[in-house]
CSV table of C-alpha atoms in Angstrom, one decimal:
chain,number,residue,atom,x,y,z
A,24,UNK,CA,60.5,36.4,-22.2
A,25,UNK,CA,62.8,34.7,-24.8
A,26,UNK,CA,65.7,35.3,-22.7
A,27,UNK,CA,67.6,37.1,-20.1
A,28,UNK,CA,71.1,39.0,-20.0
A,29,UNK,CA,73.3,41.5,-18.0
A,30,UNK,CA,72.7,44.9,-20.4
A,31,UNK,CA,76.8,45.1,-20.5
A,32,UNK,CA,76.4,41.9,-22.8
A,33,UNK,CA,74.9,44.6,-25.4
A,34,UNK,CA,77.8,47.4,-25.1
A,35,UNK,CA,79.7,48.0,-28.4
A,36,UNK,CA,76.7,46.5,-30.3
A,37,UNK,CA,74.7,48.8,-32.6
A,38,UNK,CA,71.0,49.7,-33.5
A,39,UNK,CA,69.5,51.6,-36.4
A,40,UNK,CA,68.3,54.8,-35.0
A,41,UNK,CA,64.4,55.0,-35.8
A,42,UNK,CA,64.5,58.7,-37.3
A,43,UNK,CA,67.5,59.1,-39.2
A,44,UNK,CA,68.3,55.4,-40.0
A,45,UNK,CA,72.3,56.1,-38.9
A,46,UNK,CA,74.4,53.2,-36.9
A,47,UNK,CA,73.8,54.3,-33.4
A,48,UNK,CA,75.8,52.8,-30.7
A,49,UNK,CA,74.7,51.1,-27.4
A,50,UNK,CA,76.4,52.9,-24.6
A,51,UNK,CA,76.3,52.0,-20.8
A,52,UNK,CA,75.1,55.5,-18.9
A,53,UNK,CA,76.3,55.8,-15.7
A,54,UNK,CA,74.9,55.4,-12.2
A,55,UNK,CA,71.9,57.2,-12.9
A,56,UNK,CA,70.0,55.1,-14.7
A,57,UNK,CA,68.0,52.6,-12.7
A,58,UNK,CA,66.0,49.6,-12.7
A,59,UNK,CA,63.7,50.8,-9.9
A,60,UNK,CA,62.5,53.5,-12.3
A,61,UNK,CA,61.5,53.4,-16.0
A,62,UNK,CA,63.0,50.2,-17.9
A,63,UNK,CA,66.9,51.2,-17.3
A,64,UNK,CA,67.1,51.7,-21.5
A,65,UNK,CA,67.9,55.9,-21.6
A,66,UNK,CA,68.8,58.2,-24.8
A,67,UNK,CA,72.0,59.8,-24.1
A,68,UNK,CA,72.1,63.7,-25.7
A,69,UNK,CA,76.1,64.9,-24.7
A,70,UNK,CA,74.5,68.4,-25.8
A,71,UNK,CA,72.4,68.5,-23.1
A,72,UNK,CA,73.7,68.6,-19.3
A,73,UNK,CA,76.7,67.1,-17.5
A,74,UNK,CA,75.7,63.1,-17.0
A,75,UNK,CA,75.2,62.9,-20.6
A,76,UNK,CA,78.2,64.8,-21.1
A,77,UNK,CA,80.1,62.6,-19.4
A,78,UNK,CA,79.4,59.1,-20.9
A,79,UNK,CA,79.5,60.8,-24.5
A,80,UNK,CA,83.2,61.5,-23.6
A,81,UNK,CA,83.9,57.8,-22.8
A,82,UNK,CA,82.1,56.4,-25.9
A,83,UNK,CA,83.5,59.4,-28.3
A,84,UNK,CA,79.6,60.5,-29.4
A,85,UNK,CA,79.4,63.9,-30.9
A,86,UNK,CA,78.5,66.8,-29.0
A,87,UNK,CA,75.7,68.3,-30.3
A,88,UNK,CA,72.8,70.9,-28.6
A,89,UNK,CA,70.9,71.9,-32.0
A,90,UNK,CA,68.8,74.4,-29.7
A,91,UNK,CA,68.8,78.0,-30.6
A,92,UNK,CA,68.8,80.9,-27.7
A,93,UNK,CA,64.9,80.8,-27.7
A,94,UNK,CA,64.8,76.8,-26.7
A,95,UNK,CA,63.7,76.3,-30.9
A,96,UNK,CA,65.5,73.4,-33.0
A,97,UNK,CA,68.0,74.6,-35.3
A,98,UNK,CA,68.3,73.6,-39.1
A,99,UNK,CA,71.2,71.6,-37.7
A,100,UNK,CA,68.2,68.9,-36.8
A,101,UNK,CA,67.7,68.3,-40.3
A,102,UNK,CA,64.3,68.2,-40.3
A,103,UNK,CA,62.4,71.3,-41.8
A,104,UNK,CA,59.4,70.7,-40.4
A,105,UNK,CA,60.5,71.3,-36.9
């Protein structure tokens, strides 16, 4: 451990997402997210149910459920292969 921090010291900061290569911001989910389960670092997907939702409202993310009636990725994914 080089160091330690409170995770709000990384809201507003940004990471290069690991698929796409876009700006991604760091956003702070709500209460939700734990320490006592996992490692408290969560993907947020507005899209997809009403937690999400929530915090994409408060950080302005884009709304996006790329998930056709039959639960199959949609060309919106951009990736053809899915």
């Amino acid at each position: 451990v080089e160091a330690t921090f409170a995770g709000g010291v990384l809201e507003g900061l940004q990471y290069k997402h690991p698929i796409t290569g876009a700006a991604t911001p760091v956003v702070i989910g709500g209460d939700y997210i734990t320490t006592e389960a996992g490692t408290g670092l969560v993907h947020t997907a507005p899209g997809h149910g009403q937690d999400d939702f929530m915090v994409g409202q408060k950080y302005g993310l884009e709304v996006a459920a790329p998930v056709d009636n039959a639960g199959n990725f949609t060309a919106e994914v951009g990736i053809e292969s899915l």
